[in-house]
Amino acid sequence: MSEFIQTIPRQRKPRGHGSERKAEILAAATRIFLQEGVAGATMRRIASEVGVSPTALYVYFPDKEAILEAIAQAWFFELLGVLQASQANQTSVEGAFRAGLRAYVEFGLARPDSYRLTFLSRPDNRDGKLPCDDIPEADYSFAVLQSGVEAMMQAGQFRPGDSTAIAETIWAALHGLTVIVIDQAEHLKTAPNRLIEQMLDMVVRGFG
Amino acid sequence: MSEFIQTIPRQRKPRGHGSERKAEILAAATRIFLQEGVAGATMRRIASEVGVSPTALYVYFPDKEAILEAIAQAWFFELLGVLQASQANQTSVEGAFRAGLRAYVEFGLARPDSYRLTFLSRPDNRDGKLPCDDIPEADYSFAVLQSGVEAMMQAGQFRPGDSTAIAETIWAALHGLTVIVIDQAEHLKTAPNRLIEQMLDMVVRGFG
DNA sequence: CTCATGACTGAACGCTGTTAGCTCAAATGA
DNA sequence: TCATTTGAGCTAACAGCGTTCAGTCATGAG
């Protein structure tokens, strides 16, 4: 009798040690998200991927939003690396500047769902909070752009001006291009690469 | 007995005549949407606003997406009017061009939820269809922009070039600015109006 | 060895969009 | 005028969602 009870498979998944389980949840959520998009990344789906009940997720994250925000943060972290890598083998200031902008758009296009998740507000959360809020890496990324603008000014390629306002304007333009290529690619008559180059030309000439 | 039955208030709302009921649903949906955002505009909420059961909506619209698309179409129709109005009292080609671009962004900012609904894909619908797809007014709006670009070329304010590609680039930049001001206003250090003017300068100089 | 902690569970709540099956008023044809 | 067809409306339900509650039970501490 007692040995029969022992042969019953344990229903409960043993607890993870340290931050092991949290990382496991995040990895599963990221995997599902990248493969099936936001809509596929439900709490129940993530939990079943981890092999845990949906309630267990709430031990490590206050709500679904927090999981998505963690994914967005990881995306920003990667973006920083890509931006840095884009500066390698660049000899001229303008070349480095253009490479950075190009890298931003291309990184967004390479992972459209991540880009949407990070920047585009979802219908729920009326308070307007975005995953990219309160992520320090977001500020770092902007600082990279702004210092690029200042380098362009010092090199005489850009007229003097408010580097913050100019960087924000440029970011808006790049962001728009990324979003539009992601969501409206089939409506565009121009190839994405051509649009990117045209955008870079407009930026460089526009502030030069 | 029979008169008692007759005094029971009719549960069923009498049918509308012609396209009356459909317009009524659309009006209710638009009203709720503008006041409470996408999240508030649920099928049950819309139906109760009309005074009808949720199922009745499916007589007039195949699904919720169709209702939202109809709202987006109305938004585009309004946009066309605003773009046209912006051309009044403009004496110079460049003045008219700038006025049109400015009107686009400001119209988006004036109705942020509508702008999001129209252009920003929602997490559901993995097939990537947007409400702005298959709306003729969208093509007209783009044509307005493109003809503005061509007018600028003919006036010698823009270098000769592919007006389609240039118009798409400009639209991307304007779109990005609109989206960013809508969603990230609190993160921006520059006032929206200043960003708009800076963007217009960049565009005009960039292609001039 | 006992006890407290907290990671985990199943069941449930209140939502959501959508569908099936029914009712019944109005329009139509004889 | 009356029978029949049509289709607009209904209730009830399904499957899924995020989230919460109350309980369980392995584990580490004293």
XYZ file of C-alpha atoms (C1' of nucleotides) in Angstrom:
476
model
C 0.000 0.000 0.000
C 2.577 2.499 1.038
C 4.944 1.521 -1.751
C 2.047 1.959 -4.177
C 1.626 5.521 -3.034
C 5.318 6.116 -3.530
C 5.141 4.968 -7.143
C 2.614 7.684 -7.905
C 4.562 10.243 -9.965
C 5.065 13.500 -8.104
C 2.689 16.103 -9.423
C 4.620 18.960 -7.999
C 7.712 20.182 -9.774
C 10.579 20.458 -7.308
C 11.548 23.981 -6.445
C 14.400 25.635 -8.264
C 17.462 26.832 -6.404
C 18.399 30.489 -6.251
C 17.138 32.447 -9.261
C 17.112 29.267 -11.306
C 13.361 29.050 -11.687
C 12.995 32.721 -12.550
C 15.547 32.396 -15.315
C 13.778 29.268 -16.514
C 10.484 31.147 -16.749
C 12.108 34.014 -18.600
C 13.807 31.676 -21.040
C 10.560 29.852 -21.760
C 8.657 33.105 -22.159
C 11.272 34.475 -24.532
C 11.325 31.300 -26.577
C 7.549 31.232 -26.961
C 7.411 34.937 -27.625
C 9.984 34.795 -30.402
C 8.367 31.792 -32.020
C 4.695 32.640 -31.672
C 4.511 36.357 -30.952
C 2.907 38.217 -28.088
C -0.435 36.552 -28.566
C 1.123 33.121 -28.066
C 2.934 34.092 -24.898
C 0.117 33.550 -22.415
C 0.661 32.855 -18.746
C -0.776 29.374 -19.106
C 1.392 28.640 -22.122
C 4.558 29.864 -20.438
C 3.759 27.909 -17.301
C 3.140 24.707 -19.203
C 6.416 25.195 -21.058
C 8.213 25.433 -17.743
C 6.233 22.485 -16.426
C 4.602 24.442 -13.664
C 1.146 25.721 -12.839
C 0.240 29.245 -14.032
C 0.068 30.435 -10.437
C 3.738 29.651 -9.904
C 4.701 32.444 -12.285
C 3.285 34.948 -9.835
C 5.877 33.965 -7.269
C 8.565 35.453 -9.475
C 6.743 38.145 -11.425
C 3.957 40.416 -10.185
C 2.052 40.079 -13.449
C 2.379 39.282 -17.131
C 3.501 42.811 -17.879
C 6.605 42.264 -15.771
C 7.576 39.219 -17.798
C 7.191 41.123 -21.045
C 9.155 44.024 -19.611
C 11.988 41.663 -18.728
C 12.021 40.446 -22.327
C 12.090 44.032 -23.560
C 14.991 44.800 -21.239
C 16.960 41.894 -22.633
C 16.250 43.226 -26.111
C 17.659 46.625 -25.153
C 20.718 44.982 -23.710
C 21.306 43.212 -27.003
C 20.672 46.430 -28.901
C 23.442 48.132 -26.969
C 25.839 45.415 -28.009
C 24.788 45.686 -31.642
C 25.206 49.454 -31.604
C 28.657 49.080 -30.139
C 29.622 46.420 -32.672
C 28.458 48.667 -35.517
C 31.155 51.168 -34.624
C 33.957 48.727 -35.290
C 35.984 49.206 -38.481
C 34.527 52.667 -38.986
C 37.149 55.193 -39.964
C 35.141 58.376 -40.470
C 32.790 60.112 -38.050
C 30.028 60.147 -40.610
C 30.609 56.497 -41.431
C 30.323 55.567 -37.781
C 27.226 57.698 -37.376
C 25.471 56.162 -40.344
C 26.484 52.671 -39.276
C 24.897 53.209 -35.882
C 21.607 54.412 -37.310
C 21.568 51.601 -39.841
C 22.271 49.056 -37.139
C 19.353 50.322 -35.081
C 16.830 49.909 -37.870
C 18.188 46.573 -38.990
C 18.191 45.225 -35.462
C 14.543 46.245 -35.160
C 13.680 44.588 -38.459
C 15.489 41.408 -37.488
C 13.226 40.926 -34.483
C 9.954 42.632 -35.340
C 7.957 41.126 -32.499
C 10.528 42.262 -29.964
C 10.524 45.723 -31.455
C 6.763 45.941 -31.270
C 6.743 44.614 -27.739
C 9.296 47.146 -26.615
C 7.879 50.283 -28.138
C 4.308 49.829 -29.211
C 1.768 50.152 -26.459
C -0.640 47.312 -26.171
C -4.412 47.820 -25.977
C -4.629 46.770 -22.375
C -2.803 49.015 -19.883
C -4.667 52.239 -20.386
C -2.217 54.047 -18.136
C 0.061 54.097 -21.142
C 3.046 52.424 -19.572
C 5.340 50.774 -22.059
C 7.797 47.954 -21.451
C 10.616 50.276 -22.471
C 9.846 52.615 -19.590
C 12.150 52.385 -16.598
C 14.794 50.418 -18.469
C 18.230 51.996 -17.998
C 19.507 50.420 -21.200
C 16.989 52.542 -23.097
C 18.624 55.685 -21.787
C 22.067 54.334 -22.632
C 20.952 53.638 -26.180
C 19.687 57.153 -26.571
C 22.937 58.473 -25.125
C 24.827 56.597 -27.824
C 22.750 58.348 -30.480
C 23.144 61.723 -28.852
C 26.917 61.406 -28.573
C 26.955 60.460 -32.243
C 25.135 63.683 -33.037
C 27.640 65.648 -30.979
C 30.539 63.939 -32.719
C 29.014 64.937 -36.054
C 28.815 68.523 -34.855
C 32.395 68.561 -33.687
C 33.507 67.074 -36.995
C 31.711 69.905 -38.740
C 29.315 67.546 -40.511
C 26.356 68.900 -38.550
C 25.534 72.527 -37.903
C 25.703 73.472 -34.219
C 22.414 72.967 -32.409
C 20.586 71.341 -29.538
C 21.959 67.806 -29.672
C 19.136 66.484 -27.492
C 16.400 67.820 -29.729
C 18.231 66.694 -32.838
C 18.817 63.210 -31.463
C 15.160 62.916 -30.527
C 14.140 63.987 -33.997
C 16.448 61.457 -35.593
C 15.273 58.711 -33.287
C 11.668 59.502 -34.185
C 12.483 59.195 -37.873
C 14.355 55.917 -37.452
C 11.611 54.545 -35.247
C 8.969 55.434 -37.796
C 10.923 53.768 -40.570
C 11.374 50.615 -38.511
C 7.731 50.402 -37.525
C 6.518 51.052 -41.027
C 8.743 48.449 -42.612
C 7.708 45.962 -39.947
C 3.977 46.512 -40.251
C 3.400 47.883 -43.722
C 6.090 46.210 -45.775
C 3.550 44.954 -48.289
C 2.231 48.461 -48.885
C 5.617 49.993 -49.558
C 6.718 50.308 -53.140
C 10.328 50.924 -52.168
C 12.719 48.249 -50.936
C 13.528 48.499 -47.213
C 17.247 48.921 -47.820
C 16.613 51.762 -50.205
C 14.359 53.458 -47.669
C 17.008 53.097 -44.992
C 19.675 54.708 -47.177
C 17.299 57.453 -48.213
C 16.468 58.107 -44.585
C 20.146 58.278 -43.651
C 20.808 60.703 -46.497
C 17.910 62.862 -45.374
C 19.188 62.922 -41.802
C 22.784 63.704 -42.716
C 21.862 66.393 -45.235
C 19.056 67.706 -43.088
C 21.292 68.631 -40.192
C 24.449 69.243 -42.209
C -53.895 36.185 -18.004
C -53.294 37.172 -21.569
C -53.179 40.888 -20.729
C -50.655 40.102 -18.000
C -48.384 38.545 -20.574
C -48.770 41.573 -22.802
C -47.615 43.914 -20.019
C -44.291 42.148 -19.839
C -41.778 44.630 -21.341
C -40.399 43.432 -24.632
C -36.891 42.100 -24.190
C -36.108 42.292 -27.830
C -35.093 45.591 -29.360
C -37.103 46.249 -32.513
C -35.139 45.936 -35.690
C -33.685 49.022 -37.319
C -34.651 50.079 -40.822
C -32.162 50.066 -43.654
C -28.591 50.550 -42.462
C -29.875 52.333 -39.386
C -28.797 49.702 -36.889
C -25.364 49.330 -38.433
C -24.758 53.060 -38.157
C -26.007 52.954 -34.593
C -23.488 50.249 -33.712
C -20.692 52.153 -35.368
C -21.592 55.363 -33.565
C -21.682 53.596 -30.211
C -18.401 51.824 -30.879
C -16.725 55.075 -31.900
C -18.061 56.904 -28.868
C -16.832 54.222 -26.452
C -13.538 53.909 -28.278
C -12.807 57.625 -28.130
C -13.766 57.868 -24.468
C -12.279 54.676 -23.095
C -9.744 53.480 -25.646
C -9.470 50.154 -27.437
C -9.546 48.167 -24.250
C -12.917 49.632 -23.329
C -14.488 48.912 -26.697
C -15.512 45.307 -26.141
C -18.283 43.609 -28.051
C -20.419 43.316 -24.923
C -19.866 46.959 -24.044
C -20.736 48.163 -27.530
C -23.808 45.951 -27.626
C -25.046 47.177 -24.271
C -24.526 50.771 -25.409
C -26.730 50.079 -28.421
C -29.214 48.245 -26.223
C -28.795 44.960 -28.000
C -27.297 41.565 -27.279
C -23.640 40.999 -28.215
C -24.655 38.493 -30.861
C -26.631 41.089 -32.750
C -23.392 42.845 -33.691
C -22.413 39.831 -35.749
C -25.356 40.404 -38.049
C -23.721 43.598 -39.275
C -20.022 42.931 -38.787
C -18.172 39.637 -39.282
C -16.040 40.221 -36.203
C -14.678 42.850 -33.866
C -11.831 43.603 -36.239
C -14.328 44.799 -38.828
C -15.822 47.295 -36.403
C -12.408 48.671 -35.546
C -11.522 48.832 -39.219
C -14.651 50.868 -39.887
C -13.573 53.307 -37.176
C -10.121 53.526 -38.736
C -11.657 54.194 -42.126
C -13.673 57.068 -40.700
C -10.474 58.424 -39.209
C -8.776 58.360 -42.611
C -11.732 60.122 -44.145
C -11.391 62.882 -41.583
C -7.655 63.019 -42.153
C -8.207 63.687 -45.826
C -10.401 66.639 -44.949
C -7.836 68.000 -42.533
C -5.059 67.663 -45.104
C -7.147 69.489 -47.648
C -8.026 72.234 -45.188
C -4.362 72.701 -44.338
C -3.681 73.827 -47.900
C -5.980 76.814 -47.635
C -4.365 80.249 -47.312
C -0.995 78.850 -48.325
C 0.767 81.048 -50.834
C 4.091 79.261 -51.347
C 4.719 75.683 -52.395
C 6.977 75.098 -49.436
C 4.471 76.675 -47.086
C 1.748 74.369 -48.356
C 4.038 71.362 -48.119
C 5.033 72.094 -44.552
C 1.441 72.825 -43.586
C 0.358 69.433 -44.867
C 3.037 67.557 -42.943
C 2.319 69.549 -39.811
C -1.391 68.872 -40.131
C -0.759 65.147 -40.380
C 1.214 64.965 -37.151
C -1.113 67.268 -35.270
C -4.163 65.328 -36.383
C -2.529 62.169 -35.101
C -1.678 63.781 -31.790
C -5.197 65.123 -31.403
C -6.642 61.608 -31.464
C -3.921 59.325 -30.175
C -6.135 56.282 -29.682
C -7.417 56.528 -33.225
C -3.899 56.856 -34.532
C -2.764 53.798 -32.621
C -5.797 51.845 -33.752
C -5.192 52.710 -37.367
C -1.501 52.033 -37.647
C -0.241 50.009 -34.750
C -0.805 46.307 -35.012
C -2.491 44.729 -32.079
C -1.140 41.625 -30.363
C -3.957 39.420 -31.543
C -4.145 38.907 -35.321
C -0.825 37.237 -35.958
C -1.406 37.466 -39.694
C -0.325 41.062 -39.366
C -3.348 42.686 -40.922
C -3.856 46.262 -39.853
C -7.071 48.256 -39.871
C -5.488 50.671 -42.339
C -5.102 47.922 -44.901
C -7.637 47.898 -47.728
C -8.840 51.422 -47.003
C -8.849 53.527 -50.170
C -8.618 56.748 -48.162
C -5.201 55.592 -46.996
C -3.956 55.526 -50.560
C -5.492 58.935 -51.243
C -3.710 60.362 -48.214
C -0.410 59.035 -49.426
C -1.120 60.432 -52.886
C -1.575 63.859 -51.317
C 1.869 63.582 -49.756
C 3.460 62.325 -52.954
C 1.983 65.121 -55.048
C 3.331 67.556 -52.483
C 6.769 66.081 -52.976
C 6.424 66.437 -56.731
C 5.286 70.022 -56.386
C 8.371 70.731 -54.306
C 10.514 69.223 -57.044
C 8.882 71.279 -59.742
C 9.312 74.413 -57.658
C 12.992 73.623 -57.401
C 12.843 73.226 -53.628
C 13.600 69.519 -53.861
C 16.263 67.865 -55.970
C 14.851 65.570 -58.633
C 14.348 62.026 -57.443
C 11.966 59.134 -56.995
C 8.940 60.870 -55.529
C 7.470 57.593 -54.317
C 10.552 56.621 -52.343
C 10.934 60.133 -50.981
C 7.294 60.328 -49.952
C 7.561 56.974 -48.198
C 10.650 58.131 -46.358
C 8.955 61.315 -45.248
C 5.854 59.460 -44.177
C 7.978 57.096 -42.119
C 9.622 60.035 -40.368
C 6.319 61.774 -39.659
C 4.779 58.538 -38.478
C 7.645 57.921 -36.106
C 7.388 61.393 -34.672
C 3.663 61.020 -34.141
C 3.951 57.637 -32.480
C 6.791 58.728 -30.244
C 5.061 61.862 -29.058
C 1.912 59.841 -28.402
C 3.556 57.050 -26.464
C 6.760 58.498 -25.063
C 5.889 62.109 -24.424
C 7.047 61.894 -20.825
C 10.463 60.635 -21.903
C 11.078 63.416 -24.407
C 13.056 66.413 -23.253
C 11.959 68.512 -26.216
C 8.519 70.055 -26.616
C 6.371 68.361 -29.289
C 6.010 71.547 -31.324
C 9.742 72.025 -31.379
C 10.226 68.441 -32.530
C 7.688 68.926 -35.287
C 9.419 72.033 -36.602
C 12.810 70.370 -36.365
C 11.482 67.404 -38.290
C 10.038 69.647 -40.997
C 13.360 71.470 -41.294
C 15.195 68.190 -41.577
C 12.856 66.988 -44.317
C 12.965 70.177 -46.338
C 16.736 70.542 -46.065
C 17.325 66.839 -46.450
C 15.750 66.654 -49.879
C 16.499 70.230 -50.945
C 12.573 16.233 15.619
C 9.576 19.995 15.295
C 8.265 24.012 13.234
C 7.996 27.832 10.061
C 8.640 29.284 5.567
C 7.469 29.767 0.990
C 7.293 27.429 -3.575
C 3.911 25.129 -5.511
C -1.006 23.332 -6.549
C -6.130 23.035 -8.197
C -10.201 25.510 -8.367
C -12.351 29.416 -9.214
C -13.676 34.444 -10.659
C -14.725 37.638 -14.004
C -13.500 38.883 -18.128
C -12.929 38.269 -23.464
C -14.520 37.071 -28.660
C -17.390 34.042 -30.835
C -20.904 30.281 -32.045
C -25.146 27.308 -31.972
C -29.786 27.071 -31.699
C -33.998 29.270 -30.899
C -37.795 32.896 -31.236
C -40.594 35.810 -33.301
C -41.833 40.064 -35.873
C -42.103 41.702 -40.334
C -42.232 41.131 -45.300
C -43.781 38.417 -49.092
C -46.689 35.565 -52.145
C -51.030 33.279 -53.096
C -56.424 37.783 -45.655
C -53.752 34.217 -44.369
C -49.658 31.081 -44.690
C -44.889 31.057 -45.413
C -40.349 32.586 -45.564
C -36.821 35.442 -43.996
C -33.617 37.302 -40.998
C -32.862 40.283 -36.859
C -32.839 39.572 -32.431
C -32.333 36.528 -28.194
C -30.216 33.182 -24.408
C -26.824 30.027 -23.292
C -22.674 28.313 -23.834
C -17.596 27.391 -25.206
C -12.865 28.059 -24.927
C -9.544 30.985 -23.599
C -7.507 34.854 -21.004
C -5.047 37.166 -16.478
C -5.379 36.757 -11.887
C -6.631 35.362 -6.937
C -7.619 32.304 -3.026
C -6.970 28.747 0.008
C -4.605 24.892 0.809
C -0.400 21.450 0.532
C 3.874 19.935 1.273
C 9.001 19.739 0.673
C 12.674 21.978 2.668
C 15.829 24.595 5.740
C 16.387 26.314 10.545
C 16.445 25.922 15.443
